[in-house]
CSV table of C-alpha atoms and ligand atoms in Angstrom, one decimal:
chain,number,residue,atom,x,y,z
A,89,UNK,CA,-135.2,19.1,-44.7
A,90,UNK,CA,-135.3,15.6,-46.2
A,91,UNK,CA,-135.4,17.1,-49.7
A,92,UNK,CA,-132.2,19.3,-48.8
A,93,UNK,CA,-130.5,15.9,-47.9
A,94,UNK,CA,-131.2,14.6,-51.2
A,95,UNK,CA,-130.2,17.7,-53.1
A,96,UNK,CA,-127.0,17.6,-51.3
A,97,UNK,CA,-125.9,14.0,-52.8
A,98,UNK,CA,-127.8,14.2,-56.1
A,99,UNK,CA,-124.7,15.4,-58.1
A,100,UNK,CA,-122.9,12.3,-57.0
A,101,UNK,CA,-122.8,9.8,-59.8
A,102,UNK,CA,-119.9,7.7,-58.9
A,103,UNK,CA,-120.2,3.9,-58.7
A,104,UNK,CA,-122.1,1.5,-61.0
A,105,UNK,CA,-125.1,-0.6,-60.9
A,106,UNK,CA,-124.5,-4.3,-59.9
A,107,UNK,CA,-123.9,-6.1,-63.2
A,108,UNK,CA,-123.4,-9.8,-62.0
A,109,UNK,CA,-127.3,-10.3,-62.1
A,110,UNK,CA,-128.3,-9.2,-65.8
A,111,UNK,CA,-131.5,-8.1,-64.7
A,112,UNK,CA,-130.1,-5.7,-62.3
A,113,UNK,CA,-127.3,-4.5,-64.7
A,114,UNK,CA,-130.4,-3.0,-66.9
A,115,UNK,CA,-131.8,-1.0,-63.9
A,116,UNK,CA,-132.1,2.8,-64.6
A,117,UNK,CA,-129.2,4.4,-62.3
A,118,UNK,CA,-130.9,7.8,-62.0
A,119,UNK,CA,-133.6,7.5,-59.3
A,120,UNK,CA,-132.8,8.9,-55.9
A,121,UNK,CA,-135.4,8.4,-53.0
A,122,UNK,CA,-135.7,8.7,-49.4
A,123,UNK,CA,-138.2,7.7,-47.0
A,124,UNK,CA,-138.5,7.8,-43.1
A,125,UNK,CA,-141.5,6.7,-40.6
A,126,UNK,CA,-141.6,8.2,-37.1
A,127,UNK,CA,-143.1,6.5,-33.9
A,128,UNK,CA,-146.7,7.4,-34.6
A,129,UNK,CA,-146.6,5.6,-38.1
A,130,UNK,CA,-146.5,8.7,-40.2
A,131,UNK,CA,-144.3,8.2,-43.3
A,132,UNK,CA,-142.5,11.1,-44.9
A,133,UNK,CA,-140.9,10.5,-48.6
A,134,UNK,CA,-139.1,12.7,-51.0
A,135,UNK,CA,-137.5,12.2,-54.5
A,136,UNK,CA,-138.5,9.0,-56.7
A,137,UNK,CA,-140.5,7.2,-53.9
A,138,UNK,CA,-142.7,5.6,-56.5
A,139,UNK,CA,-140.1,3.7,-58.0
A,140,UNK,CA,-140.0,-0.1,-57.5
A,141,UNK,CA,-137.0,-2.3,-57.0
A,142,UNK,CA,-136.1,-5.8,-55.7
A,143,UNK,CA,-135.4,-6.0,-52.0
A,144,UNK,CA,-132.1,-8.1,-52.5
A,145,UNK,CA,-130.1,-8.5,-49.3
A,146,UNK,CA,-132.3,-6.1,-47.4
A,147,UNK,CA,-134.6,-9.4,-47.0
A,148,UNK,CA,-131.8,-11.0,-44.9
A,149,UNK,CA,-132.7,-9.3,-41.6
A,150,UNK,CA,-136.6,-10.1,-41.9
A,151,UNK,CA,-136.0,-13.7,-43.0
A,152,UNK,CA,-133.5,-14.0,-39.9
A,153,UNK,CA,-136.3,-12.5,-37.7
A,154,UNK,CA,-138.7,-15.3,-39.1
A,155,UNK,CA,-136.1,-18.0,-38.4
A,156,UNK,CA,-135.9,-16.6,-34.8
A,157,UNK,CA,-139.6,-16.5,-34.6
A,158,UNK,CA,-140.0,-20.1,-35.7
A,159,UNK,CA,-137.1,-21.8,-34.1
A,160,UNK,CA,-135.6,-19.6,-31.2
A,161,UNK,CA,-132.1,-18.1,-31.1
A,162,UNK,CA,-130.1,-21.1,-30.1
A,163,UNK,CA,-131.1,-23.3,-32.9
A,164,UNK,CA,-130.5,-20.4,-35.4
A,165,UNK,CA,-127.2,-20.0,-34.0
A,166,UNK,CA,-126.3,-23.8,-34.7
A,167,UNK,CA,-126.5,-23.2,-38.2
A,168,UNK,CA,-125.1,-19.7,-38.7
A,169,UNK,CA,-122.7,-17.4,-36.8
A,170,UNK,CA,-123.1,-13.7,-35.7
A,171,UNK,CA,-119.5,-12.4,-36.3
A,172,UNK,CA,-118.8,-9.7,-38.9
A,173,UNK,CA,-116.8,-11.3,-41.7
A,174,UNK,CA,-114.7,-8.4,-42.8
A,175,UNK,CA,-115.3,-9.9,-46.1
A,176,UNK,CA,-117.3,-9.3,-49.2
A,177,UNK,CA,-121.0,-10.3,-49.4
A,178,UNK,CA,-120.5,-13.4,-51.6
A,179,UNK,CA,-117.3,-14.5,-50.1
A,180,UNK,CA,-116.5,-18.3,-50.3
A,181,UNK,CA,-115.6,-18.6,-46.6
A,182,UNK,CA,-117.0,-20.7,-43.8
A,183,UNK,CA,-115.7,-20.9,-40.0
A,184,UNK,CA,-113.1,-23.4,-39.6
A,185,UNK,CA,-114.3,-26.5,-37.8
A,186,UNK,CA,-118.1,-26.0,-38.0
A,187,UNK,CA,-118.7,-24.9,-41.6
A,188,UNK,CA,-120.9,-22.3,-40.6
A,189,UNK,CA,-121.3,-19.2,-42.5
A,190,UNK,CA,-120.0,-16.0,-40.6
A,191,UNK,CA,-123.4,-14.3,-40.2
A,192,UNK,CA,-127.0,-14.3,-41.5
A,193,UNK,CA,-126.6,-11.0,-43.4
A,194,UNK,CA,-123.8,-12.4,-45.9
A,195,UNK,CA,-124.8,-14.6,-48.8
A,196,UNK,CA,-123.8,-17.8,-47.3
A,197,UNK,CA,-125.4,-17.1,-43.9
A,198,UNK,CA,-128.5,-15.9,-45.5
A,199,UNK,CA,-129.1,-19.1,-47.4
A,200,UNK,CA,-128.3,-21.0,-44.3
A,201,UNK,CA,-130.9,-18.9,-42.6
A,202,UNK,CA,-133.6,-19.6,-45.3
A,203,UNK,CA,-133.0,-23.2,-45.2
A,204,UNK,CA,-134.2,-23.2,-41.8
A,205,UNK,CA,-137.6,-21.9,-42.6
A,206,UNK,CA,-140.5,-24.2,-42.9
A,207,UNK,CA,-141.6,-25.5,-46.2
A,208,UNK,CA,-141.3,-28.6,-48.1
A,209,UNK,CA,-141.3,-27.0,-51.6
A,210,UNK,CA,-140.1,-23.5,-52.9
A,211,UNK,CA,-143.7,-22.2,-52.9
A,212,UNK,CA,-144.6,-23.1,-49.5
A,213,UNK,CA,-141.2,-21.7,-47.9
A,214,UNK,CA,-141.4,-18.7,-50.1
A,215,UNK,CA,-145.0,-18.1,-49.2
A,216,UNK,CA,-144.0,-18.0,-45.6
A,217,UNK,CA,-141.1,-15.5,-46.2
A,218,UNK,CA,-143.1,-13.3,-48.6
A,219,UNK,CA,-145.8,-13.4,-45.8
A,220,UNK,CA,-143.3,-12.0,-43.2
A,221,UNK,CA,-141.7,-9.5,-45.5
A,222,UNK,CA,-145.4,-8.2,-45.9
A,223,UNK,CA,-146.2,-7.9,-42.3
A,224,UNK,CA,-143.1,-5.8,-41.8
A,225,UNK,CA,-144.2,-3.9,-44.9
A,226,UNK,CA,-147.6,-3.2,-43.8
A,227,UNK,CA,-148.8,-4.3,-47.4
A,228,UNK,CA,-148.8,-7.3,-49.8
A,229,UNK,CA,-145.6,-7.7,-51.5
A,230,UNK,CA,-144.8,-9.8,-54.4
A,231,UNK,CA,-141.7,-11.4,-56.4
A,232,UNK,CA,-140.5,-9.7,-59.7
A,233,UNK,CA,-140.5,-12.9,-61.9
A,234,UNK,CA,-138.0,-11.7,-64.4
A,235,UNK,CA,-135.3,-10.8,-61.7
A,236,UNK,CA,-136.0,-14.0,-60.1
A,237,UNK,CA,-135.4,-16.0,-63.4
A,238,UNK,CA,-132.3,-14.0,-64.0
A,239,UNK,CA,-130.9,-14.5,-60.4
A,240,UNK,CA,-131.5,-18.2,-60.6
A,241,UNK,CA,-129.9,-18.5,-64.0
A,242,UNK,CA,-126.8,-16.6,-63.0
A,243,UNK,CA,-126.7,-17.7,-59.1
A,244,UNK,CA,-123.9,-20.4,-59.4
A,245,UNK,CA,-121.7,-18.8,-56.9
A,246,UNK,CA,-124.7,-18.7,-54.3
A,247,UNK,CA,-125.3,-22.5,-55.2
A,248,UNK,CA,-121.7,-23.4,-54.7
A,249,UNK,CA,-121.8,-21.8,-51.2
A,250,UNK,CA,-125.1,-23.8,-50.6
A,251,UNK,CA,-123.1,-27.0,-51.5
A,252,UNK,CA,-120.3,-26.3,-49.6
A,253,UNK,CA,-122.3,-25.8,-46.3
A,254,UNK,CA,-124.5,-29.0,-47.2
A,255,UNK,CA,-121.2,-30.9,-47.5
A,256,UNK,CA,-119.9,-29.6,-44.0
A,257,UNK,CA,-123.2,-30.3,-42.6
A,258,UNK,CA,-123.9,-26.5,-41.2
A,259,UNK,CA,-126.8,-26.6,-43.7
A,260,UNK,CA,-129.4,-29.5,-43.9
A,261,UNK,CA,-132.0,-30.4,-46.6
A,262,UNK,CA,-132.4,-29.8,-50.2
A,263,UNK,CA,-129.8,-27.3,-51.7
A,264,UNK,CA,-132.2,-26.4,-54.5
A,265,UNK,CA,-135.0,-25.7,-52.2
A,266,UNK,CA,-132.7,-23.3,-50.1
A,267,UNK,CA,-131.2,-21.4,-52.9
A,268,UNK,CA,-134.5,-21.0,-55.1
A,269,UNK,CA,-136.2,-19.8,-51.9
A,270,UNK,CA,-133.4,-17.4,-51.3
A,271,UNK,CA,-133.5,-16.2,-55.0
A,272,UNK,CA,-137.2,-15.5,-54.7
A,273,UNK,CA,-136.8,-13.7,-51.4
A,274,UNK,CA,-134.3,-11.3,-52.9
A,275,UNK,CA,-136.7,-10.7,-56.0
A,276,UNK,CA,-139.6,-9.2,-53.9
A,277,UNK,CA,-140.5,-5.8,-55.1
A,278,UNK,CA,-140.4,-2.8,-52.8
A,279,UNK,CA,-140.2,1.1,-52.6
A,280,UNK,CA,-138.4,3.4,-50.2
A,281,UNK,CA,-141.5,3.6,-48.4
A,282,UNK,CA,-141.5,-0.1,-47.5
A,283,UNK,CA,-137.8,-0.1,-46.7
A,284,UNK,CA,-138.7,2.6,-44.2
A,285,UNK,CA,-141.7,0.9,-42.7
A,286,UNK,CA,-139.7,-2.5,-42.4
A,287,UNK,CA,-137.1,-0.8,-40.7
A,288,UNK,CA,-139.4,1.1,-38.6
A,289,UNK,CA,-140.8,-2.0,-37.3
A,290,UNK,CA,-137.3,-3.1,-36.1
A,291,UNK,CA,-136.9,0.5,-34.6
A,292,UNK,CA,-140.2,0.2,-32.8
A,293,UNK,CA,-139.5,-3.1,-30.9
A,294,UNK,CA,-141.2,-5.4,-33.5
A,295,UNK,CA,-144.4,-3.5,-33.9
A,296,UNK,CA,-145.0,-2.2,-37.4
A,297,UNK,CA,-145.8,1.6,-36.8
A,298,UNK,CA,-148.2,2.0,-39.5
A,299,UNK,CA,-150.4,-1.1,-39.1
A,300,UNK,CA,-149.9,-1.6,-35.2
A,301,UNK,CA,-149.2,-5.2,-35.7
A,302,UNK,CA,-146.8,-6.8,-33.6
A,303,UNK,CA,-144.6,-8.9,-36.2
A,304,UNK,CA,-142.0,-10.1,-33.7
A,305,UNK,CA,-141.1,-10.0,-30.1
A,306,UNK,CA,-139.2,-7.1,-28.8
A,307,UNK,CA,-136.4,-9.6,-28.1
A,308,UNK,CA,-136.2,-10.7,-31.6
A,309,UNK,CA,-136.4,-7.1,-33.0
A,310,UNK,CA,-133.5,-6.4,-30.6
A,311,UNK,CA,-131.4,-9.4,-31.9
A,312,UNK,CA,-132.0,-8.8,-35.5
A,313,UNK,CA,-130.8,-4.8,-35.0
A,314,UNK,CA,-127.6,-6.1,-33.0
A,315,UNK,CA,-126.7,-8.3,-35.7
A,316,UNK,CA,-127.4,-5.5,-38.5
A,317,UNK,CA,-125.2,-3.1,-36.4
A,318,UNK,CA,-122.1,-5.2,-36.5
A,319,UNK,CA,-122.6,-7.1,-40.0
A,320,UNK,CA,-125.1,-5.2,-42.2
A,321,UNK,CA,-122.9,-3.4,-44.4
A,322,UNK,CA,-120.6,-6.2,-45.0
A,323,UNK,CA,-116.8,-5.2,-45.0
A,324,UNK,CA,-117.8,-1.6,-44.4
A,325,UNK,CA,-119.6,-2.4,-41.1
A,326,UNK,CA,-117.1,-1.1,-38.9
A,327,UNK,CA,-116.6,2.3,-40.6
A,328,UNK,CA,-120.4,2.4,-41.0
A,329,UNK,CA,-120.7,2.3,-37.3
A,330,UNK,CA,-118.3,5.0,-36.8
A,331,UNK,CA,-119.7,7.4,-39.5
A,332,UNK,CA,-123.3,6.6,-39.5
A,333,UNK,CA,-124.0,4.8,-36.4
A,334,UNK,CA,-127.2,3.3,-37.5
A,335,UNK,CA,-127.9,-0.3,-37.8
A,336,UNK,CA,-128.5,-0.9,-41.5
A,337,UNK,CA,-128.8,-3.3,-44.3
A,338,UNK,CA,-127.8,-2.7,-47.9
A,339,UNK,CA,-128.8,-4.6,-51.1
A,340,UNK,CA,-127.2,-4.9,-54.4
A,341,UNK,CA,-130.5,-3.1,-56.2
A,342,UNK,CA,-129.1,0.0,-54.7
A,343,UNK,CA,-131.6,0.2,-51.3
A,344,UNK,CA,-130.5,0.7,-47.8
A,345,UNK,CA,-132.7,0.4,-44.7
A,346,UNK,CA,-131.7,1.9,-41.5
A,347,UNK,CA,-132.8,1.5,-38.1
A,348,UNK,CA,-132.7,4.6,-35.5
A,349,UNK,CA,-133.9,2.5,-32.4
A,350,UNK,CA,-137.3,4.2,-30.8
A,351,UNK,CA,-136.7,7.2,-33.2
A,352,UNK,CA,-137.2,6.3,-37.1
A,353,UNK,CA,-137.1,3.7,-39.8
A,354,UNK,CA,-135.4,4.9,-42.8
A,355,UNK,CA,-135.2,3.8,-46.4
A,356,UNK,CA,-133.0,5.0,-49.2
A,357,UNK,CA,-132.6,4.2,-53.1
A,358,UNK,CA,-130.2,5.1,-55.5
A,359,UNK,CA,-128.9,2.2,-57.9
A,360,UNK,CA,-125.1,3.0,-58.2
A,361,UNK,CA,-122.7,1.0,-55.9
A,362,UNK,CA,-119.6,1.4,-54.3
A,363,UNK,CA,-117.0,-1.4,-54.2
A,364,UNK,CA,-118.6,-2.9,-51.1
A,365,UNK,CA,-121.9,-3.3,-53.0
A,366,UNK,CA,-123.5,-0.5,-50.9
A,367,UNK,CA,-125.4,2.3,-52.6
A,368,UNK,CA,-123.0,5.3,-52.8
A,369,UNK,CA,-125.6,8.1,-52.8
A,370,UNK,CA,-127.8,6.2,-50.3
A,371,UNK,CA,-124.7,5.9,-47.8
A,372,UNK,CA,-124.4,9.7,-48.4
A,373,UNK,CA,-127.8,10.3,-47.4
A,374,UNK,CA,-127.7,8.2,-44.2
A,375,UNK,CA,-124.7,9.9,-43.2
A,376,UNK,CA,-126.3,13.3,-43.6
A,377,UNK,CA,-129.3,12.3,-41.7
A,378,UNK,CA,-127.4,10.7,-38.8
A,379,UNK,CA,-125.3,14.0,-38.4
A,380,UNK,CA,-127.9,16.6,-38.9
A,381,UNK,CA,-130.8,14.8,-37.1
A,382,UNK,CA,-128.8,13.3,-34.3
A,383,UNK,CA,-129.5,9.8,-34.9
A,384,UNK,CA,-126.3,8.0,-34.2
A,385,UNK,CA,-127.0,5.1,-32.3
A,386,UNK,CA,-124.3,5.8,-29.6
A,387,UNK,CA,-125.2,9.6,-29.2
A,388,UNK,CA,-126.0,10.3,-25.5
A,389,UNK,CA,-129.8,10.8,-24.5
A,390,UNK,CA,-131.0,12.2,-21.4
A,391,UNK,CA,-134.4,10.5,-21.1
A,392,UNK,CA,-133.7,7.2,-19.8
A,393,UNK,CA,-131.6,8.8,-16.8
A,394,UNK,CA,-134.3,11.6,-16.4
A,395,UNK,CA,-137.9,10.2,-15.9
A,396,UNK,CA,-140.8,12.7,-15.6
A,397,UNK,CA,-141.3,13.8,-12.0
A,398,UNK,CA,-143.9,16.1,-10.6
A,399,UNK,CA,-144.9,16.8,-7.1
A,400,UNK,CA,-148.4,17.4,-5.9
A,401,UNK,CA,-149.7,18.3,-2.8
A,402,UNK,CA,-152.5,16.2,-1.3
A,403,UNK,CA,-154.5,16.8,2.0
A,404,UNK,CA,-152.3,14.4,4.1
A,405,UNK,CA,-149.1,15.0,2.3
A,406,UNK,CA,-147.7,14.9,-1.1
A,407,UNK,CA,-148.0,12.5,-4.2
A,408,UNK,CA,-145.0,12.1,-6.4
A,409,UNK,CA,-145.9,11.4,-9.9
A,410,UNK,CA,-143.5,9.5,-12.3
A,411,UNK,CA,-143.9,9.4,-16.1
A,412,UNK,CA,-141.9,8.7,-19.1
A,413,UNK,CA,-139.3,6.0,-19.0
A,414,UNK,CA,-138.0,4.7,-15.7
A,415,UNK,CA,-134.6,3.2,-16.2
A,416,UNK,CA,-132.0,2.0,-13.8
A,417,UNK,CA,-130.0,5.2,-14.0
A,418,UNK,CA,-133.4,7.2,-13.5
A,419,UNK,CA,-134.1,5.5,-10.0
A,420,UNK,CA,-131.3,7.6,-8.6
A,421,UNK,CA,-133.1,10.8,-9.6
A,422,UNK,CA,-136.3,9.7,-8.2
A,423,UNK,CA,-134.6,8.8,-4.9
A,424,UNK,CA,-132.9,11.9,-4.6
A,425,UNK,CA,-136.1,13.8,-5.4
A,426,UNK,CA,-138.0,11.7,-2.5
A,427,UNK,CA,-135.1,12.7,-0.3
A,428,UNK,CA,-135.7,16.3,-0.6
A,429,UNK,CA,-139.4,15.9,-0.4
A,430,UNK,CA,-139.1,13.8,2.7
A,431,UNK,CA,-137.1,16.3,4.4
A,432,UNK,CA,-139.5,19.4,3.8
A,433,UNK,CA,-142.5,17.6,4.9
A,434,UNK,CA,-143.8,17.7,8.7
A,435,UNK,CA,-144.0,14.5,10.8
A,436,UNK,CA,-147.0,12.3,10.0
A,437,UNK,CA,-147.5,13.6,6.4
A,438,UNK,CA,-147.5,10.6,3.8
A,439,UNK,CA,-145.9,10.4,0.5
A,440,UNK,CA,-147.5,8.5,-2.4
A,441,UNK,CA,-145.2,7.4,-5.3
A,442,UNK,CA,-147.3,7.0,-8.2
A,443,UNK,CA,-145.4,5.0,-11.1
A,444,UNK,CA,-148.7,3.7,-12.7
A,445,UNK,CA,-148.3,6.2,-15.6
A,446,UNK,CA,-144.6,5.2,-16.6
A,447,UNK,CA,-144.6,4.4,-20.2
A,448,UNK,CA,-141.7,2.0,-19.9
A,449,UNK,CA,-140.5,0.6,-16.6
A,450,UNK,CA,-137.5,-1.2,-16.2
A,451,UNK,CA,-137.8,-3.7,-13.4
A,452,UNK,CA,-134.5,-3.2,-11.9
A,453,UNK,CA,-135.4,0.4,-11.4
A,454,UNK,CA,-138.5,-0.3,-9.7
A,455,UNK,CA,-136.8,-2.9,-7.4
A,456,UNK,CA,-134.1,-0.3,-6.3
A,457,UNK,CA,-136.8,2.2,-5.5
A,458,UNK,CA,-138.8,-0.4,-3.6
A,459,UNK,CA,-135.8,-1.4,-1.8
A,460,UNK,CA,-134.7,2.0,-0.7
A,461,UNK,CA,-138.4,2.9,0.2
A,462,UNK,CA,-138.8,-0.2,2.2
A,463,UNK,CA,-137.0,1.3,5.1
A,464,UNK,CA,-139.7,4.2,5.3
A,465,UNK,CA,-142.6,1.6,4.6
A,466,UNK,CA,-145.0,3.5,7.0
A,467,UNK,CA,-144.8,6.9,5.4
A,468,UNK,CA,-144.1,6.1,1.8
A,469,UNK,CA,-146.5,4.3,-0.4
A,470,UNK,CA,-145.7,3.0,-3.8
A,471,UNK,CA,-148.4,2.6,-6.5
A,472,UNK,CA,-147.2,0.5,-9.7
B,583,LIG,N1,-129.3,-11.4,-54.7
B,583,LIG,C1,-128.0,-11.1,-54.3
B,583,LIG,C2,-127.1,-12.0,-54.2
B,583,LIG,O1,-127.4,-13.1,-53.7
B,583,LIG,C3,-128.3,-10.4,-53.0
B,583,LIG,C4,-126.8,-9.8,-52.9
B,583,LIG,C5,-126.9,-8.3,-52.1
B,583,LIG,O2,-128.0,-7.8,-52.1
B,583,LIG,N2,-125.8,-7.9,-51.6
B,583,LIG,O3,-126.0,-12.0,-54.8
């Protein structure tokens, strides 16, 4: 099925490779690849999955995750906003009054975010950054020195952005340290498989599905995915949410990584870019995947409102066994089943509600059930 999706977009050769970084302009435009990782860590890849390319802006969500892990949300928000900019990724524009960049996924905001990472020199800071990118990917990654040199030589616009933020005070410390670390983070080599696993780590609440390692907290993963959903595709983010509905991040090398929360991490690669700097065929692949595989973020799902419920007879009454995910909306269903069970039982019979096997228990659901059962405390026992 994944191969079919690739074949569908293969003939579209519109767009062009990025030309403002000389080393990227030389890239072969032909490769096309797709990878996806599911909840149990199984990775599927099709197409040119062996090709390595630089991570570019797809590093930004993960450096943001690192900044959130090191400094917390409030500190990060003092340096950078979280509003979609509606502008190109390299726009020279900062928030009036504060001088903050619009969000951490455009260049200015990403440089400001990188400047927050601990480290007194480029090597130390980059070490931390490559370290976290490697944790997300589940293998040791490294920098492509030729792309780094090319970016550093041609990166005047990024340097200008950093100087502007430094002059407003929205960025502190050394401009050189910030931009050179940023250029190195953009020059880390990855494959589509790496992109899928990195996206998967965000999709599965901060735990790398292939290594089982917790890289960031569930809350940080959710924060990052939230910002990706509103800002990840630059000035195409709104239409992307409508058409594809997967929080995503693109890079000028032609990669896109996308997060289907609790379902899949996806990586795609095809170097020709559209006018927003997003991969043409990569976007096509993700649009197809979202449509054909039901992955749109706002697609309705039954499971949270329909927990697993089974009723078993015991010697002195019944046991109501709960499983799956028990959300607040699911509590209503549990209570209505309990109502039927209670009505059908003889006086004196006891009811045990066993919630010990619920995979994901939302506290508000349990509180609601406990409150209602409280009135029947003598007959109904809750195991949690
Ligand atoms: N390194 C690139 C830059 O700073 C990243 C931009 C991108 O991937 N959109 O211009």
